[in-house]
Each structure stands twice: as C-alpha cells, then as structure tokens.
mmCIF file of C-alpha atoms in Angstrom:
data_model
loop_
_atom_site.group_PDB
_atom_site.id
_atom_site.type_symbol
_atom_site.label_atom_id
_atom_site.label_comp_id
_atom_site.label_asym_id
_atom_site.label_seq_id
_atom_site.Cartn_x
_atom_site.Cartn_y
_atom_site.Cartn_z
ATOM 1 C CA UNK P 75 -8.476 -18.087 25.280
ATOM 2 C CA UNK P 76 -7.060 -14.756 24.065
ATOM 3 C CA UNK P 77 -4.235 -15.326 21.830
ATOM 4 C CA UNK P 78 -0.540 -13.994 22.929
ATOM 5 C CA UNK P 79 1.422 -14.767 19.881
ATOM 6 C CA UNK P 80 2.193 -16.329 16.506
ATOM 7 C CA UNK P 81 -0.825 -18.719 15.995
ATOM 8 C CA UNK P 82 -2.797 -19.973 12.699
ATOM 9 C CA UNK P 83 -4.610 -17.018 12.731
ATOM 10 C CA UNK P 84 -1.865 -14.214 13.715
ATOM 11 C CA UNK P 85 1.640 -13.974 12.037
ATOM 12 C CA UNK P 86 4.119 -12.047 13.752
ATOM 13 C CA UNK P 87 6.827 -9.745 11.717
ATOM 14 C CA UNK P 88 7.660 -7.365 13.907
ATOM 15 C CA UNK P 89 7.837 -7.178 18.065
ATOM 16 C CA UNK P 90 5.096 -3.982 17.587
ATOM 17 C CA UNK P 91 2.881 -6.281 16.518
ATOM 18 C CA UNK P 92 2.992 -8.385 19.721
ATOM 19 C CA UNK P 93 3.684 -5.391 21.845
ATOM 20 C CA UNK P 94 0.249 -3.416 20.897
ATOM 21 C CA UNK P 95 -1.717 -6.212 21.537
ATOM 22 C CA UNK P 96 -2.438 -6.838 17.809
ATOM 23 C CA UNK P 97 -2.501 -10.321 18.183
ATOM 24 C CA UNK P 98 -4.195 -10.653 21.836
ATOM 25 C CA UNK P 99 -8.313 -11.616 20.485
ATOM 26 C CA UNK P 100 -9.529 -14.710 19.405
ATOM 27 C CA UNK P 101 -7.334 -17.435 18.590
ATOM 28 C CA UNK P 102 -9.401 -18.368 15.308
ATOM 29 C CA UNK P 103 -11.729 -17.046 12.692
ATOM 30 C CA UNK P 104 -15.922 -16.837 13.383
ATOM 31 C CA UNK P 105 -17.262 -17.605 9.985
ATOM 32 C CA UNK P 106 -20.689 -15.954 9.775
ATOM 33 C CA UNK P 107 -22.026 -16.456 6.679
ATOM 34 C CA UNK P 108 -20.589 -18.638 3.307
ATOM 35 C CA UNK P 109 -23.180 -18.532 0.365
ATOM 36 C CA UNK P 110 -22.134 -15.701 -1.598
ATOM 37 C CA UNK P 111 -20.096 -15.255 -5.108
ATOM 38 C CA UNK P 112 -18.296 -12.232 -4.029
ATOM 39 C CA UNK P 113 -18.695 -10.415 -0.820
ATOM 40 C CA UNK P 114 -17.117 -6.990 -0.058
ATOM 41 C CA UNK P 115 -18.403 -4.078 1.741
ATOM 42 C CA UNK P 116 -19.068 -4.913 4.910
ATOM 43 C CA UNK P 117 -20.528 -1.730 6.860
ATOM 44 C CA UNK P 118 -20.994 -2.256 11.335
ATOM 45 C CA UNK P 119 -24.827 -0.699 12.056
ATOM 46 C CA UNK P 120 -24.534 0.303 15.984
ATOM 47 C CA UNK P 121 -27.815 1.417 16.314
ATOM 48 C CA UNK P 122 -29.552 -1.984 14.727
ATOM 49 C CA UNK P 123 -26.267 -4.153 15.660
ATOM 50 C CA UNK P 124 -26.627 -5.477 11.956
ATOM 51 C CA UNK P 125 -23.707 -6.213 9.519
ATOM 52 C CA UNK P 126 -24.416 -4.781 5.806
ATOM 53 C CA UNK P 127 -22.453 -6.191 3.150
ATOM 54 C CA UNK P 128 -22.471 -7.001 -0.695
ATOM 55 C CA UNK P 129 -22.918 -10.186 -2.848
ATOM 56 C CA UNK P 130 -21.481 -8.116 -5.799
ATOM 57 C CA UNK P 131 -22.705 -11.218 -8.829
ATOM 58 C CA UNK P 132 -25.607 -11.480 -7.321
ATOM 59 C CA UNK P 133 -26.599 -8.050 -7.231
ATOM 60 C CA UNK P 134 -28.026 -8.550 -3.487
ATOM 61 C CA UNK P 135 -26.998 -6.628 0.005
ATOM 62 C CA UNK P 136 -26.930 -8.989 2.546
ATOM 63 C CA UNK P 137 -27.914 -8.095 6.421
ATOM 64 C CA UNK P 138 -26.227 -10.269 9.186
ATOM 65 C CA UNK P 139 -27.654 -10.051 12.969
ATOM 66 C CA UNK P 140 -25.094 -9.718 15.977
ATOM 67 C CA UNK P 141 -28.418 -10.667 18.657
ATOM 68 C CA UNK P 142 -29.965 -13.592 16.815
ATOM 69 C CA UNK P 143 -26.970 -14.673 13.826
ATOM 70 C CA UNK P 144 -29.453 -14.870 11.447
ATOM 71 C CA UNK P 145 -28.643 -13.685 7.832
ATOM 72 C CA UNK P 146 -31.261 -12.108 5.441
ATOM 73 C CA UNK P 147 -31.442 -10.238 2.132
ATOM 74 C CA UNK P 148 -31.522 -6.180 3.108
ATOM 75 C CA UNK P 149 -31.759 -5.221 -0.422
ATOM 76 C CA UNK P 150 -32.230 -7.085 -3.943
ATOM 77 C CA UNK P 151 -31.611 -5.684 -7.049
ATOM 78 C CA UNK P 152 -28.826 -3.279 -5.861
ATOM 79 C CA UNK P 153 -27.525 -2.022 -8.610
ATOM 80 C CA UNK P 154 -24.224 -4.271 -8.422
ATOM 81 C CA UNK P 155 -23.561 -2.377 -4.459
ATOM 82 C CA UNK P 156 -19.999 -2.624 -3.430
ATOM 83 C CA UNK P 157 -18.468 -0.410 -0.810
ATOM 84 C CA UNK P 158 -20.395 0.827 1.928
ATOM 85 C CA UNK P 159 -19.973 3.303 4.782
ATOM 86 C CA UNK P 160 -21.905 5.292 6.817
ATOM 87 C CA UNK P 161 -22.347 9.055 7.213
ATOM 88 C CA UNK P 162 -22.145 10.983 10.252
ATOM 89 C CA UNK P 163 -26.193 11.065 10.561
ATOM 90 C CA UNK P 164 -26.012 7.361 10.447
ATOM 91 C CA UNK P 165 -27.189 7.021 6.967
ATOM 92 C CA UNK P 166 -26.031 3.937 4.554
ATOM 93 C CA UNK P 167 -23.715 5.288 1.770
ATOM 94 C CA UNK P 168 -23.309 2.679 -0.776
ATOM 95 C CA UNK P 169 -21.045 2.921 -4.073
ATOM 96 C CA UNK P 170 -23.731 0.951 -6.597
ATOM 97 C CA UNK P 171 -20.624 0.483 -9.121
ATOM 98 C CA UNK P 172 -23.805 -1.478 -11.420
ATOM 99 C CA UNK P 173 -25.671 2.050 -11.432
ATOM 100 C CA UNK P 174 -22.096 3.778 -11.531
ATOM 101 C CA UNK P 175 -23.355 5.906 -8.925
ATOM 102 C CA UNK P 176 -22.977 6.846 -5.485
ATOM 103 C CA UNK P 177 -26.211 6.736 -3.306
ATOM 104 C CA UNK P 178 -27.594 7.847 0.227
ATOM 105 C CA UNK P 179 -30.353 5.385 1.873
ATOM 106 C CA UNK P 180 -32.694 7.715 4.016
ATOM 107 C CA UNK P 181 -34.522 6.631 7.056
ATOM 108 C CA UNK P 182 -37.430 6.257 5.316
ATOM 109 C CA UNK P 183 -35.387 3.659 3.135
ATOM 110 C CA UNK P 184 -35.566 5.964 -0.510
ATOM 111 C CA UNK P 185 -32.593 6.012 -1.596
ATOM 112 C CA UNK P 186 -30.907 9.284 -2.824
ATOM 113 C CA UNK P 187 -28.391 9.885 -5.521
ATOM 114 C CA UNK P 188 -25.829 11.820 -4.634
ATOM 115 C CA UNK P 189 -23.215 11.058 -7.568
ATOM 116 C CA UNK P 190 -23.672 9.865 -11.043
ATOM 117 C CA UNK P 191 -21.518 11.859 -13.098
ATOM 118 C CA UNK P 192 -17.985 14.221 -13.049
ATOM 119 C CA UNK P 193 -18.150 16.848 -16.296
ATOM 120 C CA UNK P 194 -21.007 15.628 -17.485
ATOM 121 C CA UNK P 195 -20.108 12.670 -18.237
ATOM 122 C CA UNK P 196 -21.547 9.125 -16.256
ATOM 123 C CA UNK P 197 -18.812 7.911 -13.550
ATOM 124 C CA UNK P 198 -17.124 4.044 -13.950
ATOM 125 C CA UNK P 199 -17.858 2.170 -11.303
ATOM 126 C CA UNK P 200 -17.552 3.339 -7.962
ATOM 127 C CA UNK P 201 -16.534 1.628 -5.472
ATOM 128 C CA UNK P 202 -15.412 2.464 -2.250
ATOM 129 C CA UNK P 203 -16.237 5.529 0.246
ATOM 130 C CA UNK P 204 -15.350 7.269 2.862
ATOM 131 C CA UNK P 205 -16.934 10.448 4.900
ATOM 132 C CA UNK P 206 -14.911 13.125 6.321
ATOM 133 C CA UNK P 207 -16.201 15.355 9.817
ATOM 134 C CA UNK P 208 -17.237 18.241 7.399
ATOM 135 C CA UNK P 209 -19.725 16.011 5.819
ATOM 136 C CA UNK P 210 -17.830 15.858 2.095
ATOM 137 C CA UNK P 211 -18.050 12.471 0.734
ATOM 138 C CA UNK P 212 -14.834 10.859 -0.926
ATOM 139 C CA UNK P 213 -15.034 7.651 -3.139
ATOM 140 C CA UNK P 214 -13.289 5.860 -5.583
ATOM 141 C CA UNK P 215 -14.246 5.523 -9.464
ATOM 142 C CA UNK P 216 -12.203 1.982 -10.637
ATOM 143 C CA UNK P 217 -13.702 0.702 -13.698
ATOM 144 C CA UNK P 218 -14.517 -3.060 -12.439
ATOM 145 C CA UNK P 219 -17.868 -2.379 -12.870
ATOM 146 C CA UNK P 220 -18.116 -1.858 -16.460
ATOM 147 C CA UNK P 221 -15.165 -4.131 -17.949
ATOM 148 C CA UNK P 222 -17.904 -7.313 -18.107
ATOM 149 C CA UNK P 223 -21.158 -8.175 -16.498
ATOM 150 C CA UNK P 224 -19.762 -10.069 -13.583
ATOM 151 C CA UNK P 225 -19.579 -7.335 -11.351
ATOM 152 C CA UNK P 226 -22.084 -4.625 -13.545
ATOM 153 C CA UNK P 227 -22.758 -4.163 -16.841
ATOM 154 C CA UNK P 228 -19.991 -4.312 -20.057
ATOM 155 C CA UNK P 229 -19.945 -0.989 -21.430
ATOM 156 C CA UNK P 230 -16.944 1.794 -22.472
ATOM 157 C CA UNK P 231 -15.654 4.361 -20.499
ATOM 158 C CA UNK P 232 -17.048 7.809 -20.536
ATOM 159 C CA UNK P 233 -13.789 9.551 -18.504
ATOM 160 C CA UNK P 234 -10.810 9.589 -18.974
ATOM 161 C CA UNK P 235 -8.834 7.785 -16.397
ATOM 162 C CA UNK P 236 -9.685 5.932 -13.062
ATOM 163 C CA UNK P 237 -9.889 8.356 -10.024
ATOM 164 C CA UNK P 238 -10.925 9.532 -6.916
ATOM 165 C CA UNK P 239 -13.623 12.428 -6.678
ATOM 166 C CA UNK P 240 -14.813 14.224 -3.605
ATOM 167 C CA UNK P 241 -18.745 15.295 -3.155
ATOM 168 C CA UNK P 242 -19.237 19.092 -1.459
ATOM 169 C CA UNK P 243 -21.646 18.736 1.594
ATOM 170 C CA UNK P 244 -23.243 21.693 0.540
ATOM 171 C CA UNK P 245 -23.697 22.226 -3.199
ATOM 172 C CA UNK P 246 -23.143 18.377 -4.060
ATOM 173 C CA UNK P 247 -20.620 19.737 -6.434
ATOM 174 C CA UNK P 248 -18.482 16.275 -7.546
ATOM 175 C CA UNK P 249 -14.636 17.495 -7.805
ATOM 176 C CA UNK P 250 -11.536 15.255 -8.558
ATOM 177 C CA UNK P 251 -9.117 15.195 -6.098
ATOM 178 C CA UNK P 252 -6.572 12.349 -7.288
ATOM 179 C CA UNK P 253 -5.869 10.623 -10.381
ATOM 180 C CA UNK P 254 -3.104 8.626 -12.065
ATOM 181 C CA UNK P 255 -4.261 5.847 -10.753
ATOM 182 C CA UNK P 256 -4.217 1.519 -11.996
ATOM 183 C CA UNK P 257 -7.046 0.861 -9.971
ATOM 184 C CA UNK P 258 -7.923 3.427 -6.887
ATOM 185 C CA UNK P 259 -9.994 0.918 -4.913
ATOM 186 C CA UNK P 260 -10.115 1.152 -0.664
ATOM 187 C CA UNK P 261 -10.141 4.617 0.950
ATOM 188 C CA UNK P 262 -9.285 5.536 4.340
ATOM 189 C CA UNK P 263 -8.963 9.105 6.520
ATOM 190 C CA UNK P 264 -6.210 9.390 8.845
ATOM 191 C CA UNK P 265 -7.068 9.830 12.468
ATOM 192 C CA UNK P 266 -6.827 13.624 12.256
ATOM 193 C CA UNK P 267 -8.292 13.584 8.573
ATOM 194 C CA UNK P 268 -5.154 15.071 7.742
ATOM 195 C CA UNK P 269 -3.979 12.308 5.383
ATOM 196 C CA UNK P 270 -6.097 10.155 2.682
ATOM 197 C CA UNK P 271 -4.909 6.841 2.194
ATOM 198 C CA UNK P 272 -6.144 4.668 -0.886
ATOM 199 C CA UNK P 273 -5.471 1.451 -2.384
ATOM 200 C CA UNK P 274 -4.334 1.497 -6.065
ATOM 201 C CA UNK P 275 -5.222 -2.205 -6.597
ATOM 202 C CA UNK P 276 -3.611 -3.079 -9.956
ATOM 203 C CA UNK P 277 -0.300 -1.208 -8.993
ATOM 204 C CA UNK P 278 -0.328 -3.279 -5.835
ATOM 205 C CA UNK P 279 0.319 -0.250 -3.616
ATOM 206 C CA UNK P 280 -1.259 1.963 -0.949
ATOM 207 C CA UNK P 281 -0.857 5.606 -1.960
ATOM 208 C CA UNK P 282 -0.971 8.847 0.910
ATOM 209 C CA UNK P 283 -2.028 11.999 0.532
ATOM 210 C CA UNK P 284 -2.062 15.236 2.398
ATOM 211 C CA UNK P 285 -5.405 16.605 2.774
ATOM 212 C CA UNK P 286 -5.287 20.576 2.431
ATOM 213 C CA UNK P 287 -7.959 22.817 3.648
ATOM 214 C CA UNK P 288 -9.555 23.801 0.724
ATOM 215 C CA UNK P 289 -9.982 19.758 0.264
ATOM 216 C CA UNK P 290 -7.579 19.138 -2.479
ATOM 217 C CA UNK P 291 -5.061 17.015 -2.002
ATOM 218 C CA UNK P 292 -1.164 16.687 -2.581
ATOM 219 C CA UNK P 293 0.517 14.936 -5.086
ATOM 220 C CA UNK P 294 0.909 11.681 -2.511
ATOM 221 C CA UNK P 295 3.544 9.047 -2.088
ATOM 222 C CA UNK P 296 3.670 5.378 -1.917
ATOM 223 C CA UNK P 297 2.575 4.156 1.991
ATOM 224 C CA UNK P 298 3.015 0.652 1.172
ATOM 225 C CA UNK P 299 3.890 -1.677 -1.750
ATOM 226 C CA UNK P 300 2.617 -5.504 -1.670
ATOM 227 C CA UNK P 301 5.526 -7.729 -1.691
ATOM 228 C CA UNK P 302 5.724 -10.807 -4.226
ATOM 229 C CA UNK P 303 3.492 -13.471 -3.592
ATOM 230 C CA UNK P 304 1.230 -11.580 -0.956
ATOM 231 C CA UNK P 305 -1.529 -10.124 -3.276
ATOM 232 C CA UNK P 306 -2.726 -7.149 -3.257
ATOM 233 C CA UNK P 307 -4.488 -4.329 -1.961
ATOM 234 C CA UNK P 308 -8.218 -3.152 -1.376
ATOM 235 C CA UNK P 309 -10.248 -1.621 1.446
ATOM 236 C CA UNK P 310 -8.245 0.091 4.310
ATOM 237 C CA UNK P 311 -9.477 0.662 8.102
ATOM 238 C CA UNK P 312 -7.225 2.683 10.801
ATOM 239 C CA UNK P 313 -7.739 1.341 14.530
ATOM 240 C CA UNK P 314 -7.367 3.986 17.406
ATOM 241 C CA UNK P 315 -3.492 3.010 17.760
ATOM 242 C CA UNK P 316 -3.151 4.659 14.475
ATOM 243 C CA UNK P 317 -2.044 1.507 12.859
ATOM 244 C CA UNK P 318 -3.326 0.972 9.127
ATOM 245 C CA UNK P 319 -5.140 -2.378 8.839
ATOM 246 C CA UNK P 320 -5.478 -3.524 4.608
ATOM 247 C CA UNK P 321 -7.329 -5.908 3.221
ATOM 248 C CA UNK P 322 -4.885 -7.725 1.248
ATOM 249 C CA UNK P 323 -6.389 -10.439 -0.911
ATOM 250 C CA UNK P 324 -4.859 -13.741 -0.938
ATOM 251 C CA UNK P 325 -2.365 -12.262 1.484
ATOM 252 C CA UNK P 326 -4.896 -11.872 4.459
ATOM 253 C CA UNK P 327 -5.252 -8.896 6.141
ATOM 254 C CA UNK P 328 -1.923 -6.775 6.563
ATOM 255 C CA UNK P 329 -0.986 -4.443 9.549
ATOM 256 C CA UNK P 330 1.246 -1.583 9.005
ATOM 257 C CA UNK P 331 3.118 0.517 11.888
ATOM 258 C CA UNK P 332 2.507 4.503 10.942
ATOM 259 C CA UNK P 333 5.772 4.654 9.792
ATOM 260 C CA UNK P 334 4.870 1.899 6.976
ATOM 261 C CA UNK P 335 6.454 -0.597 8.322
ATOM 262 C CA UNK P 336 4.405 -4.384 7.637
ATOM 263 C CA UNK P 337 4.460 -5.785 11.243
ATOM 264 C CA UNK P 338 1.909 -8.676 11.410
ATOM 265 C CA UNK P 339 -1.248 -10.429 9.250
ATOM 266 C CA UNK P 340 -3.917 -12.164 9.478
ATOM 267 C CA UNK P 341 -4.139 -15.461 8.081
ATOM 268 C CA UNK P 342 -7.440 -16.391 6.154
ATOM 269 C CA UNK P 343 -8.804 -19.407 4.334
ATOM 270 C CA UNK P 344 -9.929 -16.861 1.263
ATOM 271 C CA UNK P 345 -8.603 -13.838 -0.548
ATOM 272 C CA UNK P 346 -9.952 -10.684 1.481
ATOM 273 C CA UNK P 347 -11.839 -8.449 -0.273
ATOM 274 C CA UNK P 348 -12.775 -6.029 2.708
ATOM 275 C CA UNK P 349 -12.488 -5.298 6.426
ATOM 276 C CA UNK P 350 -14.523 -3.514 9.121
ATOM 277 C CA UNK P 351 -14.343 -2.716 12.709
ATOM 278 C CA UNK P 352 -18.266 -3.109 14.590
ATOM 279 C CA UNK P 353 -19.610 -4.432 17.653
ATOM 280 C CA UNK P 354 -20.643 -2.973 20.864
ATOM 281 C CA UNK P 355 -16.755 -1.803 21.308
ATOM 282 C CA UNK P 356 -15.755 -1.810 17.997
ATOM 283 C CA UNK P 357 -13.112 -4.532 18.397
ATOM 284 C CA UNK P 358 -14.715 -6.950 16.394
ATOM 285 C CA UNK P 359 -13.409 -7.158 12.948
ATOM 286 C CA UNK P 360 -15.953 -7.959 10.323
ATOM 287 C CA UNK P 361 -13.510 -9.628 6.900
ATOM 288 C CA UNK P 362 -15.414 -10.482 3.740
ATOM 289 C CA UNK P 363 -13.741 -12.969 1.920
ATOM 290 C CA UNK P 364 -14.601 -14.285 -1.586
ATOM 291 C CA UNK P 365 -17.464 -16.510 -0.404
ATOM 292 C CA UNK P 366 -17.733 -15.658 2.900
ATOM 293 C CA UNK P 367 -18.490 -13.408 5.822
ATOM 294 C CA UNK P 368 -15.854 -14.004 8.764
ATOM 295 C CA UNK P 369 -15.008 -11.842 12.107
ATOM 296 C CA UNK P 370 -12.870 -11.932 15.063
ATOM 297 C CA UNK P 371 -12.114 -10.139 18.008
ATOM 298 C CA UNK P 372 -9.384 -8.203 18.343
ATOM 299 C CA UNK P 373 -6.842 -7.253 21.165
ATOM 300 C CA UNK P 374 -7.307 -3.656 19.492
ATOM 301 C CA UNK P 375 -10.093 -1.525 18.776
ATOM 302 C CA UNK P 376 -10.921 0.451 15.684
ATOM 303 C CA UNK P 377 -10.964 4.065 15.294
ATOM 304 C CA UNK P 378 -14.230 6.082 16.551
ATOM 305 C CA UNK P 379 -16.807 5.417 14.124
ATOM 306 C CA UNK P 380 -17.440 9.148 14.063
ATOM 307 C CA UNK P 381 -14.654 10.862 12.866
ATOM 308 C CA UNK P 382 -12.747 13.874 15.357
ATOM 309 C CA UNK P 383 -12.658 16.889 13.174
ATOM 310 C CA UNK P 384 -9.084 18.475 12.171
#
C-alpha cells in the first residue's frame, strides 16, 4: 500500500514533505543486492533497464537487472570506479578515482579517457560527475582515492587543493571551475542548469553556485549544512518538483525544499553513499548503501534524465 505519512521508512519535518507527495511510494525498502564492501555510484540504464554501480574495494562494477533481478559483474578491474553518470548520447561516464581519471565507455565497450590531468599535472581521485545540455562534463577531484589503498592506490598529491574541474565538449580542454573545497564529493545541475550544487563532504555542507555563460561559476554559498548527529553529505539528485534529494550517510537520504529548507528523510539500515532516480518512469530510487544495493518507489519522480537546455 502506498504510504501517506510518517512511517519506518519516511520521516516527516515539514507539511511540504507530506503535501508533494514525498512520502506517498512504498512503505519499505527493496534490498537488491548485499555482497559488496562499498557500493556507490549507482547509474539507471533505460535502454538495457540495468542498474550500474561500484564495489569501490573490490575494484568491480556491478550490473543489476530490473526484468530478471539477477546481479552480475559488468566490469572487473575498474580502476577503483566510483561515480557514474551518463551522457546525453547514452554513454557510461565513470570517475575511475583508482586511475585518477575520468573515462567514456563507447558502444563498442573501449573505453575512452577523457580526463587524467589539470596543468599537467595527474588529477586526485575523481569522483563524481555530472553532464550539462551543451555536452561539457563537470566532476569532482576529492583525494579519497589516493590517501590509502582501500579505495585506490596510496600516493601524494600532484595539485594543489581538492576541486571541481569542467571538461570542454569540444577541445576536451579540463578547466577549474571551483575550489576551496574539504572534500567536493556529489554534483548536481539545477533544473534550468543555472545553478551547480555540490557536496563538500568533510565540511558537512552542500555548496551552490551560479553557472555563468561562459561556464565559470560564482563564488557560491552554503545550500545546506548537516546538522549534529545526521552525517554528512555525498551524491545529490533533483526530482522534477525541484526539490534537492542528498545522500546523507548515516543520516539517510535528506530532502530539501528549494528554499533549503530540510523537510523529510529517508530512513535506512546503512550509511548512504549514493542515490539515483531509474525505472520505466523514473520514480524508482536506486540508494547504495555501504554493503548494499536498495530502491523504492517514490510518490515523486526524478528530473528528466536528459537535461532541458538553459
């Protein structure tokens, strides 16, 4: 039965909340999937109805069938993948934060490299992405990756600072857009594109920036800030009621009115690492958590998968 108010699952803070139907899917969590070390990443594949996601320690990519349920290995060896997104041609973008790159899978599964370096000098770790309409590809360069061989491989810094870099469409020119970050970690467009949002994970805030049309960005301002006790931040996903959805470690998954406001969260079992909205409507959100795949479906629907140009 759909679910109509404060449950297990749903925790109501504000009457929005309950009013947009944010709470109004399943009454409980589907887990999918609960054999990994640490899962983020997850990535919604319409045209295969497939679930990508990454087992970051194990250096794996893991492929999880809507038709059949069935879970298989899509890629070994994957150079530590964590974030993954797709691009407007459909293609898998992954953020290989072993590699330190940034990568493109092609349909005839080679995989291009589309970022390795800013200056000259070899990137972090990156780790989350995000493409705009014009085709520029935004990610995030945390150093997770390289401060033990967990998650990568143990090895200093090249750059100086942890930031967030944007990749030209057309020259593949790598440019950095933000810096001054903790952590930059989860990246998210606005509905118009006007706005970046991203997760500075360490400083346990989501930062906002206005996008200007030469693609650099403003200063930005604090969105959100995690309150005590809640965790923190990583990825971010909008849903078409232009309410920000964050992945919010051991405090579930947190849903913010546009005007910042914290109006409801998800309750889960284990800290979430990532969210995604897939399925045939795109109301079915996809949570990796620590161990485990989970999903539910929502009373709301994510943005369009293909993003409305400004």
């Amino acid at each position: 039965m759909p679910g109509s108010g404060d449950t297990m699952l749903y925790e109501i803070l504000d009457d929005r909340f309950r009013t947009g139907r944010c709470a109004n899917g399943d009454d409980r969590l589907e887990k999918l999937y609960g054999d990994c070390r640490w899962a983020e990443g997850p990535v919604y594949l319409p045209a295969w109805r497939q679930l990508i996601w990454s087992d970051i320690p194990n250096d794996r990519m893991l492929r999880w069938d809507e038709e059949t349920g069935a879970v298989s290995v899509f890629r070994r060896q994957a150079g530590h993948s964590n974030g993954n997104t797709l691009d407007r041609e459909g293609r898998l973008i992954s953020c290989e934060q072993g590699n330190r790159r940034v990568t493109r899978t092609e349909p005839d599964g080679t995989v291009t490299v589309l970022a390795d370096r800013y200056d000259g000098k070899r990137l972090n770790s990156p780790n989350d992405a995000v493409v705009r309409s014009d085709g520029s590809v935004w990610f995030s360069d945390p150093d997770f990756g390289i401060t033990s061989d967990y998650e990568g491989f143990r090895a200093e810094p090249e750059l100086d600072g942890l930031n967030v870099y944007r990749i030209d469409p057309g020259t593949g020119e790598v440019r950095l857009v933000a810096d001054c970050f903790g952590a930059p970690n989860g990246l998210v467009f606005s509905p118009d594109e006007r706005q970046l949002y991203v997760s500075d994970t360490r400083a346990r805030v989501i930062r906002v920036f206005d996008v200007r049309d030469d693609g650099t960005l403003s200063d930005g301002e604090v969105f959100a800030r995690a309150a005590d006790g809640t965790g923190s931040f990583d990825n971010l996903r909008f849903d078409d009621g232009g309410r920000l959805w964050a992945a919010a470690m051991e405090g579930g998954v947190h849903c913010y009115d546009p005007d910042g406001t914290l109006i409801g969260r998800l309750n889960i079992p284990e800290p979430v690492s990532n969210i995604a909205f897939g399925g045939p409507k795109n109301n079915r959100l996809f949570l990796t958590a620590t161990t485990s795949l989970y999903s539910v479906v929502m009373g709301v629907t994510g943005l369009p998968r293909v993003a409305r140009r400004a």
